[in-house]
Structure formats: C-alpha cells, structure tokens
C-alpha cells in the first residue's frame, strides 16, 4: 500500500513483488514474473515489465470489507500448526488465509510509523493468528462459536480485527491507522510443509501479506 499510494498511477515496482520469499522460489527473474502476471485479469503490467498495478484500485471500502472478514485469535492451542488451526477455524465457515504470528521482541529502533507494523504492535507480545474468512457472516459466526467463554483466562479468544483496531489502532487524526494490506501479505499458496510464512511473522510492512501468502492452496 505504501508503494501504491506513492505512485500517481498506483503501480508497484516489480522488484518489490519479486522480493517475496514464495515468489523467489517460483521464478528466477523479473521478466519471468512479469510474463506470469500479464496473464492475470486483475493486474496490469507496464510495457517495460518493471511495474504492476491492480485493474481496479484498492479502495477504502475494499479495506473495510476485508477487515470485517478477518478475526484475530489469541490463546491458541498448544498444537497451533497450520493444519490444526485450519481444522478449528474452518469448522464454522470457509477460511481463505491463516497467518500465525509469534511474540516479537521490541528492537528499540524508534517509533513505528507504517500501518502494518502498528498492527503488529497491538499483538506483538503474544502468540496470535489472523484468520481471513470468505464472508463477513463466517467471521462473525467464528466470534460467537469459537470463543471459550468458560475459560476466559487461557481459553481461545477470537475477536474481529475491526474491533481490535477501534480500541487501539486509531491515530489522533482519526481514521484507520492500521491495515492488513501492507507488504502483503496480501494470497500465495500455503501448503502444509510451508513453515516460514504460515507460522511466523516479523513486525514489518508485510503483515498485509497474509492475504496473499497464507491461502489454502488455490494459487
């Protein structure tokens, strides 16, 4: 989103897309990546192949709709592997992506300024997961069904991402101060043996990547 907002036409440098670990594993160079992205009906690649953008711009309403379909889960079970979490959260609806994030140690490098990192900071001190559902109804159902009300101290806690940000993610000027569409994260396939992105996250611009890195394999 940082690159999209900086470019007048909403383009992102191809080098940024090529820097993702999963992309590196799939293609050997930017020209190959550009050729692959040109087959997409949702993307436009520049003539020189050095930039790519969405056909339909990503709007504030798109962001709000996305956030309304994402839940934040805390107090995860001891067995919080991708397969087990998928089993738990898909019991109430269709899950698109899951990103498990481990506690982060502050590096003391100064204030966090980008939106994605600020979102990380809301939950950085504990194990948690971002789960994106296909529909808003599924996400709301997850809140009702999966919350362990009998064990409020250590039982599974599930909240809508929107409600979390309403409490701690607004800046002094109002409006959204955090979003999940940063580097990413928005949906590359997450196979069971793919450990680096389904189970870990660093406090960076990439929190948004879960939308594209932690899918259930349709990519």
mmCIF file of the C-alpha atoms, coordinates in Angstrom:
data_MODEL
# 
_entry.id   MODEL 
# 
loop_
_atom_site.group_PDB 
_atom_site.id 
_atom_site.type_symbol 
_atom_site.label_atom_id 
_atom_site.label_alt_id 
_atom_site.label_comp_id 
_atom_site.label_asym_id 
_atom_site.label_entity_id 
_atom_site.label_seq_id 
_atom_site.pdbx_PDB_ins_code 
_atom_site.Cartn_x 
_atom_site.Cartn_y 
_atom_site.Cartn_z 
_atom_site.occupancy 
_atom_site.B_iso_or_equiv 
_atom_site.pdbx_formal_charge 
_atom_site.auth_seq_id 
_atom_site.auth_comp_id 
_atom_site.auth_asym_id 
_atom_site.auth_atom_id 
_atom_site.pdbx_PDB_model_num 
ATOM 1   C CA . UNK A 1 1   ? 0.000   0.000   0.000   1.00 0.00 ? 1   UNK A CA 1 
ATOM 2   C CA . UNK A 1 2   ? 2.925   2.333   0.636   1.00 0.00 ? 2   UNK A CA 1 
ATOM 3   C CA . UNK A 1 3   ? 4.135   1.949   -2.946  1.00 0.00 ? 3   UNK A CA 1 
ATOM 4   C CA . UNK A 1 4   ? 0.619   2.131   -4.383  1.00 0.00 ? 4   UNK A CA 1 
ATOM 5   C CA . UNK A 1 5   ? -0.095  5.395   -2.592  1.00 0.00 ? 5   UNK A CA 1 
ATOM 6   C CA . UNK A 1 6   ? 3.230   6.928   -3.666  1.00 0.00 ? 6   UNK A CA 1 
ATOM 7   C CA . UNK A 1 7   ? 2.757   6.200   -7.377  1.00 0.00 ? 7   UNK A CA 1 
ATOM 8   C CA . UNK A 1 8   ? 0.294   8.503   -9.219  1.00 0.00 ? 8   UNK A CA 1 
ATOM 9   C CA . UNK A 1 9   ? -0.985  5.545   -11.240 1.00 0.00 ? 9   UNK A CA 1 
ATOM 10  C CA . UNK A 1 10  ? -0.940  3.058   -8.382  1.00 0.00 ? 10  UNK A CA 1 
ATOM 11  C CA . UNK A 1 11  ? 1.951   0.973   -9.715  1.00 0.00 ? 11  UNK A CA 1 
ATOM 12  C CA . UNK A 1 12  ? 4.224   -1.190  -7.555  1.00 0.00 ? 12  UNK A CA 1 
ATOM 13  C CA . UNK A 1 13  ? 7.816   -1.915  -8.664  1.00 0.00 ? 13  UNK A CA 1 
ATOM 14  C CA . UNK A 1 14  ? 8.196   -5.459  -9.952  1.00 0.00 ? 14  UNK A CA 1 
ATOM 15  C CA . UNK A 1 15  ? 11.259  -5.768  -7.722  1.00 0.00 ? 15  UNK A CA 1 
ATOM 16  C CA . UNK A 1 16  ? 9.015   -5.446  -4.661  1.00 0.00 ? 16  UNK A CA 1 
ATOM 17  C CA . UNK A 1 17  ? 6.821   -8.341  -5.744  1.00 0.00 ? 17  UNK A CA 1 
ATOM 18  C CA . UNK A 1 18  ? 9.908   -10.346 -6.709  1.00 0.00 ? 18  UNK A CA 1 
ATOM 19  C CA . UNK A 1 19  ? 11.358  -9.889  -3.222  1.00 0.00 ? 19  UNK A CA 1 
ATOM 20  C CA . UNK A 1 20  ? 8.769   -12.132 -1.528  1.00 0.00 ? 20  UNK A CA 1 
ATOM 21  C CA . UNK A 1 21  ? 10.207  -15.492 -0.490  1.00 0.00 ? 21  UNK A CA 1 
ATOM 22  C CA . UNK A 1 22  ? 7.499   -17.513 -2.190  1.00 0.00 ? 22  UNK A CA 1 
ATOM 23  C CA . UNK A 1 23  ? 7.899   -15.584 -5.431  1.00 0.00 ? 23  UNK A CA 1 
ATOM 24  C CA . UNK A 1 24  ? 11.663  -16.140 -5.323  1.00 0.00 ? 24  UNK A CA 1 
ATOM 25  C CA . UNK A 1 25  ? 11.008  -19.868 -5.063  1.00 0.00 ? 25  UNK A CA 1 
ATOM 26  C CA . UNK A 1 26  ? 8.769   -19.824 -8.131  1.00 0.00 ? 26  UNK A CA 1 
ATOM 27  C CA . UNK A 1 27  ? 10.545  -17.567 -10.618 1.00 0.00 ? 27  UNK A CA 1 
ATOM 28  C CA . UNK A 1 28  ? 14.164  -16.927 -11.499 1.00 0.00 ? 28  UNK A CA 1 
ATOM 29  C CA . UNK A 1 29  ? 13.962  -13.335 -12.751 1.00 0.00 ? 29  UNK A CA 1 
ATOM 30  C CA . UNK A 1 30  ? 11.700  -10.309 -13.077 1.00 0.00 ? 30  UNK A CA 1 
ATOM 31  C CA . UNK A 1 31  ? 10.949  -10.894 -16.759 1.00 0.00 ? 31  UNK A CA 1 
ATOM 32  C CA . UNK A 1 32  ? 9.544   -14.323 -15.944 1.00 0.00 ? 32  UNK A CA 1 
ATOM 33  C CA . UNK A 1 33  ? 7.479   -12.773 -13.165 1.00 0.00 ? 33  UNK A CA 1 
ATOM 34  C CA . UNK A 1 34  ? 6.182   -10.053 -15.486 1.00 0.00 ? 34  UNK A CA 1 
ATOM 35  C CA . UNK A 1 35  ? 5.146   -12.668 -18.042 1.00 0.00 ? 35  UNK A CA 1 
ATOM 36  C CA . UNK A 1 36  ? 3.253   -14.597 -15.386 1.00 0.00 ? 36  UNK A CA 1 
ATOM 37  C CA . UNK A 1 37  ? 1.479   -11.507 -14.039 1.00 0.00 ? 37  UNK A CA 1 
ATOM 38  C CA . UNK A 1 38  ? 0.426   -10.453 -17.540 1.00 0.00 ? 38  UNK A CA 1 
ATOM 39  C CA . UNK A 1 39  ? -1.866  -13.500 -17.630 1.00 0.00 ? 39  UNK A CA 1 
ATOM 40  C CA . UNK A 1 40  ? -3.875  -12.109 -14.711 1.00 0.00 ? 40  UNK A CA 1 
ATOM 41  C CA . UNK A 1 41  ? -7.237  -10.480 -15.374 1.00 0.00 ? 41  UNK A CA 1 
ATOM 42  C CA . UNK A 1 42  ? -6.871  -8.427  -12.199 1.00 0.00 ? 42  UNK A CA 1 
ATOM 43  C CA . UNK A 1 43  ? -3.441  -6.917  -12.817 1.00 0.00 ? 43  UNK A CA 1 
ATOM 44  C CA . UNK A 1 44  ? -1.812  -4.588  -15.341 1.00 0.00 ? 44  UNK A CA 1 
ATOM 45  C CA . UNK A 1 45  ? 1.912   -4.865  -16.082 1.00 0.00 ? 45  UNK A CA 1 
ATOM 46  C CA . UNK A 1 46  ? 3.687   -1.822  -17.518 1.00 0.00 ? 46  UNK A CA 1 
ATOM 47  C CA . UNK A 1 47  ? 5.077   -2.068  -21.061 1.00 0.00 ? 47  UNK A CA 1 
ATOM 48  C CA . UNK A 1 48  ? 8.651   -2.273  -19.804 1.00 0.00 ? 48  UNK A CA 1 
ATOM 49  C CA . UNK A 1 49  ? 7.687   -5.010  -17.334 1.00 0.00 ? 49  UNK A CA 1 
ATOM 50  C CA . UNK A 1 50  ? 9.131   -3.112  -14.397 1.00 0.00 ? 50  UNK A CA 1 
ATOM 51  C CA . UNK A 1 51  ? 5.868   -2.218  -12.638 1.00 0.00 ? 51  UNK A CA 1 
ATOM 52  C CA . UNK A 1 52  ? 2.499   -3.792  -11.881 1.00 0.00 ? 52  UNK A CA 1 
ATOM 53  C CA . UNK A 1 53  ? -0.818  -2.446  -10.609 1.00 0.00 ? 53  UNK A CA 1 
ATOM 54  C CA . UNK A 1 54  ? -4.393  -3.558  -9.970  1.00 0.00 ? 54  UNK A CA 1 
ATOM 55  C CA . UNK A 1 55  ? -7.001  -3.165  -12.706 1.00 0.00 ? 55  UNK A CA 1 
ATOM 56  C CA . UNK A 1 56  ? -9.469  -1.995  -10.062 1.00 0.00 ? 56  UNK A CA 1 
ATOM 57  C CA . UNK A 1 57  ? -7.873  0.295   -7.457  1.00 0.00 ? 57  UNK A CA 1 
ATOM 58  C CA . UNK A 1 58  ? -7.886  -0.919  -3.859  1.00 0.00 ? 58  UNK A CA 1 
ATOM 59  C CA . UNK A 1 59  ? -10.316 1.419   -2.116  1.00 0.00 ? 59  UNK A CA 1 
ATOM 60  C CA . UNK A 1 60  ? -11.109 2.268   1.482   1.00 0.00 ? 60  UNK A CA 1 
ATOM 61  C CA . UNK A 1 61  ? -14.348 0.295   1.196   1.00 0.00 ? 61  UNK A CA 1 
ATOM 62  C CA . UNK A 1 62  ? -12.345 -2.713  -0.023  1.00 0.00 ? 62  UNK A CA 1 
ATOM 63  C CA . UNK A 1 63  ? -10.133 -2.380  3.034   1.00 0.00 ? 63  UNK A CA 1 
ATOM 64  C CA . UNK A 1 64  ? -13.097 -2.139  5.387   1.00 0.00 ? 64  UNK A CA 1 
ATOM 65  C CA . UNK A 1 65  ? -14.738 -5.178  3.810   1.00 0.00 ? 65  UNK A CA 1 
ATOM 66  C CA . UNK A 1 66  ? -11.519 -7.168  4.098   1.00 0.00 ? 66  UNK A CA 1 
ATOM 67  C CA . UNK A 1 67  ? -11.008 -6.225  7.738   1.00 0.00 ? 67  UNK A CA 1 
ATOM 68  C CA . UNK A 1 68  ? -14.597 -7.203  8.519   1.00 0.00 ? 68  UNK A CA 1 
ATOM 69  C CA . UNK A 1 69  ? -13.792 -10.750 7.336   1.00 0.00 ? 69  UNK A CA 1 
ATOM 70  C CA . UNK A 1 70  ? -10.646 -11.144 9.450   1.00 0.00 ? 70  UNK A CA 1 
ATOM 71  C CA . UNK A 1 71  ? -10.584 -12.356 13.038  1.00 0.00 ? 71  UNK A CA 1 
ATOM 72  C CA . UNK A 1 72  ? -7.697  -12.209 15.489  1.00 0.00 ? 72  UNK A CA 1 
ATOM 73  C CA . UNK A 1 73  ? -7.266  -15.369 17.567  1.00 0.00 ? 73  UNK A CA 1 
ATOM 74  C CA . UNK A 1 74  ? -5.318  -15.405 20.828  1.00 0.00 ? 74  UNK A CA 1 
ATOM 75  C CA . UNK A 1 75  ? -4.612  -18.106 23.415  1.00 0.00 ? 75  UNK A CA 1 
ATOM 76  C CA . UNK A 1 76  ? -4.028  -20.574 20.610  1.00 0.00 ? 76  UNK A CA 1 
ATOM 77  C CA . UNK A 1 77  ? -3.911  -24.304 21.421  1.00 0.00 ? 77  UNK A CA 1 
ATOM 78  C CA . UNK A 1 78  ? -0.569  -25.961 22.147  1.00 0.00 ? 78  UNK A CA 1 
ATOM 79  C CA . UNK A 1 79  ? -0.777  -27.638 18.755  1.00 0.00 ? 79  UNK A CA 1 
ATOM 80  C CA . UNK A 1 80  ? -1.097  -24.496 16.646  1.00 0.00 ? 80  UNK A CA 1 
ATOM 81  C CA . UNK A 1 81  ? 0.252   -25.912 13.406  1.00 0.00 ? 81  UNK A CA 1 
ATOM 82  C CA . UNK A 1 82  ? -1.392  -24.716 10.202  1.00 0.00 ? 82  UNK A CA 1 
ATOM 83  C CA . UNK A 1 83  ? -3.399  -27.919 9.723   1.00 0.00 ? 83  UNK A CA 1 
ATOM 84  C CA . UNK A 1 84  ? -4.838  -27.867 13.239  1.00 0.00 ? 84  UNK A CA 1 
ATOM 85  C CA . UNK A 1 85  ? -5.766  -24.184 13.098  1.00 0.00 ? 85  UNK A CA 1 
ATOM 86  C CA . UNK A 1 86  ? -7.418  -24.738 9.727   1.00 0.00 ? 86  UNK A CA 1 
ATOM 87  C CA . UNK A 1 87  ? -9.449  -27.581 11.239  1.00 0.00 ? 87  UNK A CA 1 
ATOM 88  C CA . UNK A 1 88  ? -10.585 -25.387 14.130  1.00 0.00 ? 88  UNK A CA 1 
ATOM 89  C CA . UNK A 1 89  ? -11.480 -22.241 12.216  1.00 0.00 ? 89  UNK A CA 1 
ATOM 90  C CA . UNK A 1 90  ? -12.968 -23.919 9.143   1.00 0.00 ? 90  UNK A CA 1 
ATOM 91  C CA . UNK A 1 91  ? -15.478 -25.691 11.404  1.00 0.00 ? 91  UNK A CA 1 
ATOM 92  C CA . UNK A 1 92  ? -17.593 -22.530 11.382  1.00 0.00 ? 92  UNK A CA 1 
ATOM 93  C CA . UNK A 1 93  ? -17.026 -21.250 7.841   1.00 0.00 ? 93  UNK A CA 1 
ATOM 94  C CA . UNK A 1 94  ? -14.837 -21.123 4.763   1.00 0.00 ? 94  UNK A CA 1 
ATOM 95  C CA . UNK A 1 95  ? -11.307 -19.924 5.585   1.00 0.00 ? 95  UNK A CA 1 
ATOM 96  C CA . UNK A 1 96  ? -9.246  -18.145 2.926   1.00 0.00 ? 96  UNK A CA 1 
ATOM 97  C CA . UNK A 1 97  ? -5.994  -17.469 4.770   1.00 0.00 ? 97  UNK A CA 1 
ATOM 98  C CA . UNK A 1 98  ? -4.304  -18.026 8.108   1.00 0.00 ? 98  UNK A CA 1 
ATOM 99  C CA . UNK A 1 99  ? -1.211  -16.292 9.447   1.00 0.00 ? 99  UNK A CA 1 
ATOM 100 C CA . UNK A 1 100 ? 0.263   -17.354 12.773  1.00 0.00 ? 100 UNK A CA 1 
ATOM 101 C CA . UNK A 1 101 ? 2.497   -14.763 14.458  1.00 0.00 ? 101 UNK A CA 1 
ATOM 102 C CA . UNK A 1 102 ? 4.905   -15.345 17.306  1.00 0.00 ? 102 UNK A CA 1 
ATOM 103 C CA . UNK A 1 103 ? 5.739   -12.853 20.085  1.00 0.00 ? 103 UNK A CA 1 
ATOM 104 C CA . UNK A 1 104 ? 8.163   -10.173 18.965  1.00 0.00 ? 104 UNK A CA 1 
ATOM 105 C CA . UNK A 1 105 ? 10.900  -8.537  20.979  1.00 0.00 ? 105 UNK A CA 1 
ATOM 106 C CA . UNK A 1 106 ? 10.978  -4.720  20.621  1.00 0.00 ? 106 UNK A CA 1 
ATOM 107 C CA . UNK A 1 107 ? 14.188  -3.620  18.936  1.00 0.00 ? 107 UNK A CA 1 
ATOM 108 C CA . UNK A 1 108 ? 14.125  -0.119  20.339  1.00 0.00 ? 108 UNK A CA 1 
ATOM 109 C CA . UNK A 1 109 ? 14.750  1.386   16.923  1.00 0.00 ? 109 UNK A CA 1 
ATOM 110 C CA . UNK A 1 110 ? 12.301  4.219   17.421  1.00 0.00 ? 110 UNK A CA 1 
ATOM 111 C CA . UNK A 1 111 ? 8.613   4.833   16.794  1.00 0.00 ? 111 UNK A CA 1 
ATOM 112 C CA . UNK A 1 112 ? 6.723   2.593   14.407  1.00 0.00 ? 112 UNK A CA 1 
ATOM 113 C CA . UNK A 1 113 ? 5.322   4.638   11.566  1.00 0.00 ? 113 UNK A CA 1 
ATOM 114 C CA . UNK A 1 114 ? 3.873   2.276   8.955   1.00 0.00 ? 114 UNK A CA 1 
ATOM 115 C CA . UNK A 1 115 ? 0.380   0.888   9.332   1.00 0.00 ? 115 UNK A CA 1 
ATOM 116 C CA . UNK A 1 116 ? 1.252   -2.792  9.134   1.00 0.00 ? 116 UNK A CA 1 
ATOM 117 C CA . UNK A 1 117 ? 3.899   -2.561  11.824  1.00 0.00 ? 117 UNK A CA 1 
ATOM 118 C CA . UNK A 1 118 ? 1.476   -0.725  14.078  1.00 0.00 ? 118 UNK A CA 1 
ATOM 119 C CA . UNK A 1 119 ? -0.972  -3.571  13.650  1.00 0.00 ? 119 UNK A CA 1 
ATOM 120 C CA . UNK A 1 120 ? 1.799   -5.947  14.691  1.00 0.00 ? 120 UNK A CA 1 
ATOM 121 C CA . UNK A 1 121 ? 2.448   -3.891  17.802  1.00 0.00 ? 121 UNK A CA 1 
ATOM 122 C CA . UNK A 1 122 ? -1.133  -4.423  19.002  1.00 0.00 ? 122 UNK A CA 1 
ATOM 123 C CA . UNK A 1 123 ? -0.430  -8.130  19.425  1.00 0.00 ? 123 UNK A CA 1 
ATOM 124 C CA . UNK A 1 124 ? 3.377   -8.353  19.351  1.00 0.00 ? 124 UNK A CA 1 
ATOM 125 C CA . UNK A 1 125 ? 3.729   -9.584  22.922  1.00 0.00 ? 125 UNK A CA 1 
ATOM 126 C CA . UNK A 1 126 ? 1.758   -12.792 22.468  1.00 0.00 ? 126 UNK A CA 1 
ATOM 127 C CA . UNK A 1 127 ? 1.165   -15.702 20.120  1.00 0.00 ? 127 UNK A CA 1 
ATOM 128 C CA . UNK A 1 128 ? -1.773  -14.957 17.839  1.00 0.00 ? 128 UNK A CA 1 
ATOM 129 C CA . UNK A 1 129 ? -3.220  -15.665 14.417  1.00 0.00 ? 129 UNK A CA 1 
ATOM 130 C CA . UNK A 1 130 ? -5.020  -13.658 11.748  1.00 0.00 ? 130 UNK A CA 1 
ATOM 131 C CA . UNK A 1 131 ? -7.753  -15.706 10.082  1.00 0.00 ? 131 UNK A CA 1 
ATOM 132 C CA . UNK A 1 132 ? -9.475  -14.418 6.954   1.00 0.00 ? 132 UNK A CA 1 
ATOM 133 C CA . UNK A 1 133 ? -12.901 -15.863 6.147   1.00 0.00 ? 133 UNK A CA 1 
ATOM 134 C CA . UNK A 1 134 ? -14.704 -15.878 2.814   1.00 0.00 ? 134 UNK A CA 1 
ATOM 135 C CA . UNK A 1 135 ? -17.611 -13.852 4.182   1.00 0.00 ? 135 UNK A CA 1 
ATOM 136 C CA . UNK A 1 136 ? -18.340 -11.370 6.947   1.00 0.00 ? 136 UNK A CA 1 
ATOM 137 C CA . UNK A 1 137 ? -21.036 -13.741 8.211   1.00 0.00 ? 137 UNK A CA 1 
ATOM 138 C CA . UNK A 1 138 ? -18.480 -16.533 8.687   1.00 0.00 ? 138 UNK A CA 1 
ATOM 139 C CA . UNK A 1 139 ? -16.167 -14.212 10.623  1.00 0.00 ? 139 UNK A CA 1 
ATOM 140 C CA . UNK A 1 140 ? -18.994 -13.102 12.902  1.00 0.00 ? 140 UNK A CA 1 
ATOM 141 C CA . UNK A 1 141 ? -20.027 -16.716 13.438  1.00 0.00 ? 141 UNK A CA 1 
ATOM 142 C CA . UNK A 1 142 ? -16.463 -17.564 14.472  1.00 0.00 ? 142 UNK A CA 1 
ATOM 143 C CA . UNK A 1 143 ? -16.678 -14.947 17.230  1.00 0.00 ? 143 UNK A CA 1 
ATOM 144 C CA . UNK A 1 144 ? -19.866 -16.472 18.599  1.00 0.00 ? 144 UNK A CA 1 
ATOM 145 C CA . UNK A 1 145 ? -18.941 -20.152 18.284  1.00 0.00 ? 145 UNK A CA 1 
ATOM 146 C CA . UNK A 1 146 ? -15.197 -20.361 18.899  1.00 0.00 ? 146 UNK A CA 1 
ATOM 147 C CA . UNK A 1 147 ? -14.721 -18.053 21.868  1.00 0.00 ? 147 UNK A CA 1 
ATOM 148 C CA . UNK A 1 148 ? -14.116 -20.135 25.004  1.00 0.00 ? 148 UNK A CA 1 
ATOM 149 C CA . UNK A 1 149 ? -16.277 -18.194 27.436  1.00 0.00 ? 149 UNK A CA 1 
ATOM 150 C CA . UNK A 1 150 ? -15.816 -20.824 30.175  1.00 0.00 ? 150 UNK A CA 1 
ATOM 151 C CA . UNK A 1 151 ? -12.072 -20.257 30.297  1.00 0.00 ? 151 UNK A CA 1 
ATOM 152 C CA . UNK A 1 152 ? -11.611 -16.518 29.960  1.00 0.00 ? 152 UNK A CA 1 
ATOM 153 C CA . UNK A 1 153 ? -8.013  -16.589 31.180  1.00 0.00 ? 153 UNK A CA 1 
ATOM 154 C CA . UNK A 1 154 ? -6.428  -19.144 28.839  1.00 0.00 ? 154 UNK A CA 1 
ATOM 155 C CA . UNK A 1 155 ? -9.202  -20.314 26.539  1.00 0.00 ? 155 UNK A CA 1 
ATOM 156 C CA . UNK A 1 156 ? -9.323  -19.494 22.835  1.00 0.00 ? 156 UNK A CA 1 
ATOM 157 C CA . UNK A 1 157 ? -10.126 -15.819 22.313  1.00 0.00 ? 157 UNK A CA 1 
ATOM 158 C CA . UNK A 1 158 ? -11.458 -14.688 18.941  1.00 0.00 ? 158 UNK A CA 1 
ATOM 159 C CA . UNK A 1 159 ? -12.172 -11.061 18.014  1.00 0.00 ? 159 UNK A CA 1 
ATOM 160 C CA . UNK A 1 160 ? -12.929 -9.166  14.829  1.00 0.00 ? 160 UNK A CA 1 
ATOM 161 C CA . UNK A 1 161 ? -9.907  -7.270  13.546  1.00 0.00 ? 161 UNK A CA 1 
ATOM 162 C CA . UNK A 1 162 ? -12.085 -4.164  13.207  1.00 0.00 ? 162 UNK A CA 1 
ATOM 163 C CA . UNK A 1 163 ? -12.938 -4.194  16.902  1.00 0.00 ? 163 UNK A CA 1 
ATOM 164 C CA . UNK A 1 164 ? -9.267  -4.572  17.859  1.00 0.00 ? 164 UNK A CA 1 
ATOM 165 C CA . UNK A 1 165 ? -8.281  -1.591  15.747  1.00 0.00 ? 165 UNK A CA 1 
ATOM 166 C CA . UNK A 1 166 ? -11.157 0.503   17.056  1.00 0.00 ? 166 UNK A CA 1 
ATOM 167 C CA . UNK A 1 167 ? -9.690  0.122   20.547  1.00 0.00 ? 167 UNK A CA 1 
ATOM 168 C CA . UNK A 1 168 ? -6.024  0.600   19.781  1.00 0.00 ? 168 UNK A CA 1 
ATOM 169 C CA . UNK A 1 169 ? -5.453  1.325   16.121  1.00 0.00 ? 169 UNK A CA 1 
ATOM 170 C CA . UNK A 1 170 ? -6.740  4.847   15.594  1.00 0.00 ? 170 UNK A CA 1 
ATOM 171 C CA . UNK A 1 171 ? -4.440  7.811   15.475  1.00 0.00 ? 171 UNK A CA 1 
ATOM 172 C CA . UNK A 1 172 ? -5.018  11.312  16.754  1.00 0.00 ? 172 UNK A CA 1 
ATOM 173 C CA . UNK A 1 173 ? -6.298  12.406  13.403  1.00 0.00 ? 173 UNK A CA 1 
ATOM 174 C CA . UNK A 1 174 ? -8.866  9.644   13.262  1.00 0.00 ? 174 UNK A CA 1 
ATOM 175 C CA . UNK A 1 175 ? -9.403  7.126   10.516  1.00 0.00 ? 175 UNK A CA 1 
ATOM 176 C CA . UNK A 1 176 ? -7.644  3.823   10.019  1.00 0.00 ? 176 UNK A CA 1 
ATOM 177 C CA . UNK A 1 177 ? -4.191  3.767   11.482  1.00 0.00 ? 177 UNK A CA 1 
ATOM 178 C CA . UNK A 1 178 ? -3.565  0.114   10.670  1.00 0.00 ? 178 UNK A CA 1 
ATOM 179 C CA . UNK A 1 179 ? -4.399  -2.273  7.888   1.00 0.00 ? 179 UNK A CA 1 
ATOM 180 C CA . UNK A 1 180 ? -3.665  -5.815  6.885   1.00 0.00 ? 180 UNK A CA 1 
ATOM 181 C CA . UNK A 1 181 ? -2.794  -4.993  3.307   1.00 0.00 ? 181 UNK A CA 1 
ATOM 182 C CA . UNK A 1 182 ? 0.758   -3.886  3.694   1.00 0.00 ? 182 UNK A CA 1 
ATOM 183 C CA . UNK A 1 183 ? 3.507   -5.760  2.073   1.00 0.00 ? 183 UNK A CA 1 
ATOM 184 C CA . UNK A 1 184 ? 1.012   -8.450  1.751   1.00 0.00 ? 184 UNK A CA 1 
ATOM 185 C CA . UNK A 1 185 ? 0.918   -10.407 2.647   1.00 0.00 ? 185 UNK A CA 1 
ATOM 186 C CA . UNK A 1 186 ? -1.788  -9.676  0.900   1.00 0.00 ? 186 UNK A CA 1 
ATOM 187 C CA . UNK A 1 187 ? -2.605  -14.866 -1.412  1.00 0.00 ? 187 UNK A CA 1 
ATOM 188 C CA . UNK A 1 188 ? 0.153   -17.222 -2.305  1.00 0.00 ? 188 UNK A CA 1 
ATOM 189 C CA . UNK A 1 189 ? -0.477  -20.843 -1.531  1.00 0.00 ? 189 UNK A CA 1 
ATOM 190 C CA . UNK A 1 190 ? 0.260   -22.119 1.921   1.00 0.00 ? 190 UNK A CA 1 
ATOM 191 C CA . UNK A 1 191 ? 0.951   -25.797 1.712   1.00 0.00 ? 191 UNK A CA 1 
ATOM 192 C CA . UNK A 1 192 ? 1.221   -27.854 4.929   1.00 0.00 ? 192 UNK A CA 1 
ATOM 193 C CA . UNK A 1 193 ? 5.001   -28.060 4.591   1.00 0.00 ? 193 UNK A CA 1 
ATOM 194 C CA . UNK A 1 194 ? 5.400   -24.344 4.110   1.00 0.00 ? 194 UNK A CA 1 
ATOM 195 C CA . UNK A 1 195 ? 6.620   -23.169 7.502   1.00 0.00 ? 195 UNK A CA 1 
ATOM 196 C CA . UNK A 1 196 ? 8.209   -19.793 7.050   1.00 0.00 ? 196 UNK A CA 1 
ATOM 197 C CA . UNK A 1 197 ? 5.130   -17.767 6.204   1.00 0.00 ? 197 UNK A CA 1 
ATOM 198 C CA . UNK A 1 198 ? 2.229   -19.711 7.650   1.00 0.00 ? 198 UNK A CA 1 
ATOM 199 C CA . UNK A 1 199 ? 3.591   -19.812 11.157  1.00 0.00 ? 199 UNK A CA 1 
ATOM 200 C CA . UNK A 1 200 ? 5.809   -16.780 11.590  1.00 0.00 ? 200 UNK A CA 1 
ATOM 201 C CA . UNK A 1 201 ? 5.622   -13.073 11.049  1.00 0.00 ? 201 UNK A CA 1 
ATOM 202 C CA . UNK A 1 202 ? 8.018   -10.218 11.574  1.00 0.00 ? 202 UNK A CA 1 
ATOM 203 C CA . UNK A 1 203 ? 6.826   -6.743  12.542  1.00 0.00 ? 203 UNK A CA 1 
ATOM 204 C CA . UNK A 1 204 ? 7.220   -5.212  9.130   1.00 0.00 ? 204 UNK A CA 1 
ATOM 205 C CA . UNK A 1 205 ? 5.208   -3.777  6.298   1.00 0.00 ? 205 UNK A CA 1 
ATOM 206 C CA . UNK A 1 206 ? 4.366   -7.313  5.326   1.00 0.00 ? 206 UNK A CA 1 
ATOM 207 C CA . UNK A 1 207 ? 1.505   -8.046  7.645   1.00 0.00 ? 207 UNK A CA 1 
ATOM 208 C CA . UNK A 1 208 ? -0.807  -7.478  4.787   1.00 0.00 ? 208 UNK A CA 1 
ATOM 209 C CA . UNK A 1 209 ? 0.827   -10.382 3.021   1.00 0.00 ? 209 UNK A CA 1 
ATOM 210 C CA . UNK A 1 210 ? -1.321  -12.912 4.744   1.00 0.00 ? 210 UNK A CA 1 
ATOM 211 C CA . UNK A 1 211 ? -3.956  -12.130 2.183   1.00 0.00 ? 211 UNK A CA 1 
ATOM 212 C CA . UNK A 1 212 ? -1.705  -13.498 -0.468  1.00 0.00 ? 212 UNK A CA 1 
ATOM 213 C CA . UNK A 1 213 ? 0.767   -15.694 1.289   1.00 0.00 ? 213 UNK A CA 1 
ATOM 214 C CA . UNK A 1 214 ? -1.414  -17.800 3.523   1.00 0.00 ? 214 UNK A CA 1 
ATOM 215 C CA . UNK A 1 215 ? -4.127  -19.123 1.273   1.00 0.00 ? 215 UNK A CA 1 
ATOM 216 C CA . UNK A 1 216 ? -5.370  -22.689 1.379   1.00 0.00 ? 216 UNK A CA 1 
ATOM 217 C CA . UNK A 1 217 ? -3.652  -23.639 -1.851  1.00 0.00 ? 217 UNK A CA 1 
ATOM 218 C CA . UNK A 1 218 ? -5.822  -22.339 -4.677  1.00 0.00 ? 218 UNK A CA 1 
ATOM 219 C CA . UNK A 1 219 ? -2.923  -20.302 -6.007  1.00 0.00 ? 219 UNK A CA 1 
# 
